[in-house]
């Protein structure tokens, strides 16, 4: 968990604005994600959670952003925003009794990172990407037995988490202006002491997702002029 | 997963029925809750919010009387998934004496429950201490138990110690447990033995009381011989029920616990009478002195005042010597009423008429001769 810092937000907002203005591609995608609490330890250094045997619930996500090239069309800066819902099924122990509980969490976030085309084969690009992100909790509940805890109202879970994505992707270029992509993504926040709840408590909110989406190559004015000049030169040669 | 902390029993239900089968005993049920906070991401699980399930626990039951411990046993059991335990006191492993040796003599007994959570290494902790309420039951196994509507429905023969649950005792619809004492059926709870479970516990002083009632529960009562009073524990302290202080005033006095008539009046006091509800004082002595006072009522207010008797009898008397044929005589005081005048001639009262404010005339038949003594008595 990470305490929110104003400079992080400013940086992400700045990158989104700059990238939107300079973007050569914009993309829109959706998908599903699963999440778990990893490496949980309470203030006594014990792990009181047990999620073994529980299925991981897939919840929807949405993302959008823009990319622009910074090195020979292979390395791109990727800045965007996303909305994630997580349903985490786990349990705790009272005595030897295992009591199941379910977290329902919704986050909106901003991300900024790099997208690298590792392999290109005809119209298919095999990509690796990594992002820094900051998510803000917009809704959250924890349910066990007959108890429903509103985590957002009680502010007993981190309302702002900083972490990083990493993942792989495939992009298929349908036309010069239009592509579709498939990405596998792993996100985890930085593990630091939880400052919104019990002191000394630590955990990682880890999410895995599969995303599909489309991207549009909108180019820049300079590129468009270059293309026009190229076309004219080609006509003259003919 | 390490078990967190102690537990708490919030509810226990102890059956009052004894089981006289292979093993005597009584039921004990308890809900065991986890009384320590469990940390989870976000809001932690509060204490006493979830049951302590599937945990191995050991109960230690002690049955004591007012002076000593009569029986101790231990039972180890695993709570169910709802944190419940249900067992029979009397079926455990005896630590002291045996359940059959308990003398159910009708005297007050206590059940002390201690609990040991085997995983928390904290040993036994006191869970509860309460009085044992039980129904007297034939112990020799030969007595009978009847359930009837009224006592009249019972038919002899009866044996000493027979019990009857009379559903409509005294025809008032109230059920009563009766016991046959060898001669009569008597209500089992209708005794005056203050040392049994239905009477108050008697202690010599506060020290004995505090020792006996430890821990003390709200509603506990005791007869404290030191204050000669009933004391009740109100949850905070012992309070005496003899807290009513009687004060008297306004003509009433207090002599010990006796209220007496007599004393100073502290305020104007009225006694209202009527034609029916009159005020009378009988048995008064006869007054023999003209110096005594009489009681009079102040006009308009009715306030009692005294007046000297002599002031009511203020009179003037004059004796005149008559001449032959004299009939007119002066009065010693101005005449306000002829009723206040009496005239005597030579000791005999005679009639007269008023001539003017200072003169009277004797009746015509009262002829005076020289030397007759005319005495005129006149009231003011």
PDB file of C-alpha atoms in Angstrom, chain B residues 11-144:
ATOM      1  CA  UNK B  11     -25.229 -17.277  26.398  1.00  0.00           C
ATOM      2  CA  UNK B  12     -25.654 -20.319  28.383  1.00  0.00           C
ATOM      3  CA  UNK B  13     -28.753 -22.253  29.079  1.00  0.00           C
ATOM      4  CA  UNK B  14     -28.755 -24.650  31.932  1.00  0.00           C
ATOM      5  CA  UNK B  15     -31.578 -27.024  32.196  1.00  0.00           C
ATOM      6  CA  UNK B  16     -33.136 -27.401  35.587  1.00  0.00           C
ATOM      7  CA  UNK B  17     -34.006 -30.980  34.970  1.00  0.00           C
ATOM      8  CA  UNK B  18     -31.839 -33.627  36.407  1.00  0.00           C
ATOM      9  CA  UNK B  19     -31.243 -36.761  34.533  1.00  0.00           C
ATOM     10  CA  UNK B  20     -31.618 -39.808  36.623  1.00  0.00           C
ATOM     11  CA  UNK B  21     -30.612 -42.423  34.172  1.00  0.00           C
ATOM     12  CA  UNK B  22     -27.267 -44.119  34.180  1.00  0.00           C
ATOM     13  CA  UNK B  23     -25.539 -40.927  35.219  1.00  0.00           C
ATOM     14  CA  UNK B  24     -27.155 -38.034  37.032  1.00  0.00           C
ATOM     15  CA  UNK B  25     -26.489 -34.578  35.703  1.00  0.00           C
ATOM     16  CA  UNK B  26     -27.959 -31.550  34.079  1.00  0.00           C
ATOM     17  CA  UNK B  27     -27.639 -29.945  30.691  1.00  0.00           C
ATOM     18  CA  UNK B  28     -25.296 -27.087  29.980  1.00  0.00           C
ATOM     19  CA  UNK B  29     -25.224 -25.248  26.691  1.00  0.00           C
ATOM     20  CA  UNK B  30     -23.106 -22.287  25.717  1.00  0.00           C
ATOM     21  CA  UNK B  31     -22.365 -20.182  22.708  1.00  0.00           C
ATOM     22  CA  UNK B  32     -18.694 -19.444  22.466  1.00  0.00           C
ATOM     23  CA  UNK B  33     -17.727 -16.241  20.676  1.00  0.00           C
ATOM     24  CA  UNK B  34     -14.338 -15.030  19.695  1.00  0.00           C
ATOM     25  CA  UNK B  35     -13.703 -12.055  21.908  1.00  0.00           C
ATOM     26  CA  UNK B  36     -10.596 -10.773  20.195  1.00  0.00           C
ATOM     27  CA  UNK B  37     -10.395  -8.647  17.128  1.00  0.00           C
ATOM     28  CA  UNK B  38      -9.295 -10.444  13.986  1.00  0.00           C
ATOM     29  CA  UNK B  39      -7.322  -8.374  11.536  1.00  0.00           C
ATOM     30  CA  UNK B  40      -8.308  -8.577   7.913  1.00  0.00           C
ATOM     31  CA  UNK B  41      -7.808  -6.106   5.074  1.00  0.00           C
ATOM     32  CA  UNK B  42     -10.006  -3.127   5.718  1.00  0.00           C
ATOM     33  CA  UNK B  43     -12.309  -3.095   8.708  1.00  0.00           C
ATOM     34  CA  UNK B  44     -11.238  -5.717  11.189  1.00  0.00           C
ATOM     35  CA  UNK B  45     -13.629  -8.302  12.576  1.00  0.00           C
ATOM     36  CA  UNK B  46     -14.768  -6.940  15.919  1.00  0.00           C
ATOM     37  CA  UNK B  47     -14.664  -8.986  19.066  1.00  0.00           C
ATOM     38  CA  UNK B  48     -17.714 -11.071  19.984  1.00  0.00           C
ATOM     39  CA  UNK B  49     -18.890 -10.828  16.420  1.00  0.00           C
ATOM     40  CA  UNK B  50     -18.225 -14.296  15.145  1.00  0.00           C
ATOM     41  CA  UNK B  51     -18.505 -17.665  16.849  1.00  0.00           C
ATOM     42  CA  UNK B  52     -15.459 -19.589  17.911  1.00  0.00           C
ATOM     43  CA  UNK B  53     -16.023 -22.663  15.844  1.00  0.00           C
ATOM     44  CA  UNK B  54     -14.404 -26.062  15.825  1.00  0.00           C
ATOM     45  CA  UNK B  55     -12.145 -25.139  18.703  1.00  0.00           C
ATOM     46  CA  UNK B  56     -11.180 -27.632  21.355  1.00  0.00           C
ATOM     47  CA  UNK B  57     -12.056 -26.335  24.773  1.00  0.00           C
ATOM     48  CA  UNK B  58     -12.101 -27.727  28.278  1.00  0.00           C
ATOM     49  CA  UNK B  59     -14.810 -26.808  30.747  1.00  0.00           C
ATOM     50  CA  UNK B  60     -14.262 -27.103  34.451  1.00  0.00           C
ATOM     51  CA  UNK B  61     -17.489 -27.206  36.446  1.00  0.00           C
ATOM     52  CA  UNK B  62     -17.419 -26.655  40.184  1.00  0.00           C
ATOM     53  CA  UNK B  63     -20.457 -27.029  42.383  1.00  0.00           C
ATOM     54  CA  UNK B  64     -20.108 -25.253  45.669  1.00  0.00           C
ATOM     55  CA  UNK B  65     -22.210 -24.477  48.651  1.00  0.00           C
ATOM     56  CA  UNK B  66     -21.807 -21.407  50.765  1.00  0.00           C
ATOM     57  CA  UNK B  67     -18.819 -22.793  52.560  1.00  0.00           C
ATOM     58  CA  UNK B  68     -16.966 -25.244  50.402  1.00  0.00           C
ATOM     59  CA  UNK B  69     -16.607 -26.914  47.045  1.00  0.00           C
ATOM     60  CA  UNK B  70     -18.561 -30.133  46.831  1.00  0.00           C
ATOM     61  CA  UNK B  71     -17.700 -31.291  43.361  1.00  0.00           C
ATOM     62  CA  UNK B  72     -15.362 -30.499  40.461  1.00  0.00           C
ATOM     63  CA  UNK B  73     -15.256 -32.084  37.049  1.00  0.00           C
ATOM     64  CA  UNK B  74     -13.665 -31.329  33.692  1.00  0.00           C
ATOM     65  CA  UNK B  75     -14.925 -31.980  30.187  1.00  0.00           C
ATOM     66  CA  UNK B  76     -13.134 -31.416  26.915  1.00  0.00           C
ATOM     67  CA  UNK B  77     -15.260 -30.747  23.889  1.00  0.00           C
ATOM     68  CA  UNK B  78     -14.972 -29.253  20.419  1.00  0.00           C
ATOM     69  CA  UNK B  79     -17.315 -26.403  19.632  1.00  0.00           C
ATOM     70  CA  UNK B  80     -19.498 -26.933  16.617  1.00  0.00           C
ATOM     71  CA  UNK B  81     -19.315 -24.751  13.537  1.00  0.00           C
ATOM     72  CA  UNK B  82     -21.650 -22.289  15.192  1.00  0.00           C
ATOM     73  CA  UNK B  83     -19.557 -22.042  18.344  1.00  0.00           C
ATOM     74  CA  UNK B  84     -22.089 -24.016  20.374  1.00  0.00           C
ATOM     75  CA  UNK B  85     -21.324 -26.587  23.002  1.00  0.00           C
ATOM     76  CA  UNK B  86     -23.834 -28.831  24.701  1.00  0.00           C
ATOM     77  CA  UNK B  87     -22.877 -31.183  27.449  1.00  0.00           C
ATOM     78  CA  UNK B  88     -24.105 -32.677  30.672  1.00  0.00           C
ATOM     79  CA  UNK B  89     -22.617 -31.609  33.944  1.00  0.00           C
ATOM     80  CA  UNK B  90     -22.063 -34.848  35.780  1.00  0.00           C
ATOM     81  CA  UNK B  91     -20.654 -36.783  32.881  1.00  0.00           C
ATOM     82  CA  UNK B  92     -17.201 -35.247  33.000  1.00  0.00           C
ATOM     83  CA  UNK B  93     -14.046 -36.474  34.577  1.00  0.00           C
ATOM     84  CA  UNK B  94     -14.316 -35.887  38.333  1.00  0.00           C
ATOM     85  CA  UNK B  95     -11.496 -33.904  39.854  1.00  0.00           C
ATOM     86  CA  UNK B  96     -12.972 -33.787  43.327  1.00  0.00           C
ATOM     87  CA  UNK B  97     -15.610 -36.100  44.776  1.00  0.00           C
ATOM     88  CA  UNK B  98     -18.311 -37.466  42.493  1.00  0.00           C
ATOM     89  CA  UNK B  99     -21.532 -36.050  41.220  1.00  0.00           C
ATOM     90  CA  UNK B 100     -23.527 -38.666  43.102  1.00  0.00           C
ATOM     91  CA  UNK B 101     -21.985 -37.526  46.361  1.00  0.00           C
ATOM     92  CA  UNK B 102     -23.373 -34.034  46.076  1.00  0.00           C
ATOM     93  CA  UNK B 103     -25.761 -33.449  48.909  1.00  0.00           C
ATOM     94  CA  UNK B 104     -28.837 -31.976  47.302  1.00  0.00           C
ATOM     95  CA  UNK B 105     -30.172 -30.804  50.607  1.00  0.00           C
ATOM     96  CA  UNK B 106     -32.180 -27.874  49.357  1.00  0.00           C
ATOM     97  CA  UNK B 107     -29.516 -25.402  50.391  1.00  0.00           C
ATOM     98  CA  UNK B 108     -28.220 -22.816  47.987  1.00  0.00           C
ATOM     99  CA  UNK B 109     -25.498 -24.015  45.632  1.00  0.00           C
ATOM    100  CA  UNK B 110     -23.431 -22.381  42.948  1.00  0.00           C
ATOM    101  CA  UNK B 111     -22.165 -23.592  39.603  1.00  0.00           C
ATOM    102  CA  UNK B 112     -18.801 -22.124  38.707  1.00  0.00           C
ATOM    103  CA  UNK B 113     -17.761 -22.534  35.089  1.00  0.00           C
ATOM    104  CA  UNK B 114     -14.174 -22.114  33.940  1.00  0.00           C
ATOM    105  CA  UNK B 115     -12.976 -22.451  30.391  1.00  0.00           C
ATOM    106  CA  UNK B 116      -9.655 -23.381  28.894  1.00  0.00           C
ATOM    107  CA  UNK B 117      -9.029 -22.811  25.212  1.00  0.00           C
ATOM    108  CA  UNK B 118      -6.459 -25.393  24.445  1.00  0.00           C
ATOM    109  CA  UNK B 119      -4.883 -23.417  21.636  1.00  0.00           C
ATOM    110  CA  UNK B 120      -4.304 -20.130  23.390  1.00  0.00           C
ATOM    111  CA  UNK B 121      -2.198 -21.380  26.285  1.00  0.00           C
ATOM    112  CA  UNK B 122      -3.911 -19.085  28.723  1.00  0.00           C
ATOM    113  CA  UNK B 123      -5.260 -21.847  30.910  1.00  0.00           C
ATOM    114  CA  UNK B 124      -8.589 -21.755  32.648  1.00  0.00           C
ATOM    115  CA  UNK B 125     -10.445 -18.478  32.833  1.00  0.00           C
ATOM    116  CA  UNK B 126     -13.567 -17.874  34.883  1.00  0.00           C
ATOM    117  CA  UNK B 127     -16.555 -17.871  32.607  1.00  0.00           C
ATOM    118  CA  UNK B 128     -19.511 -17.697  34.919  1.00  0.00           C
ATOM    119  CA  UNK B 129     -20.743 -18.180  38.449  1.00  0.00           C
ATOM    120  CA  UNK B 130     -24.394 -18.551  39.155  1.00  0.00           C
ATOM    121  CA  UNK B 131     -26.816 -20.093  41.555  1.00  0.00           C
ATOM    122  CA  UNK B 132     -28.135 -23.514  40.804  1.00  0.00           C
ATOM    123  CA  UNK B 133     -31.878 -23.647  40.784  1.00  0.00           C
ATOM    124  CA  UNK B 134     -33.249 -27.108  40.909  1.00  0.00           C
ATOM    125  CA  UNK B 135     -36.435 -28.888  41.661  1.00  0.00           C
ATOM    126  CA  UNK B 136     -36.403 -31.196  44.688  1.00  0.00           C
ATOM    127  CA  UNK B 137     -36.634 -34.756  43.520  1.00  0.00           C
ATOM    128  CA  UNK B 138     -37.007 -38.001  45.357  1.00  0.00           C
ATOM    129  CA  UNK B 139     -33.574 -39.399  45.824  1.00  0.00           C
ATOM    130  CA  UNK B 140     -34.411 -42.888  46.949  1.00  0.00           C
ATOM    131  CA  UNK B 141     -36.022 -43.771  43.665  1.00  0.00           C
ATOM    132  CA  UNK B 142     -39.188 -45.139  45.276  1.00  0.00           C
ATOM    133  CA  UNK B 143     -41.284 -42.046  45.598  1.00  0.00           C
ATOM    134  CA  UNK B 144     -43.960 -41.103  43.130  1.00  0.00           C
TER     135      UNK B 144
END
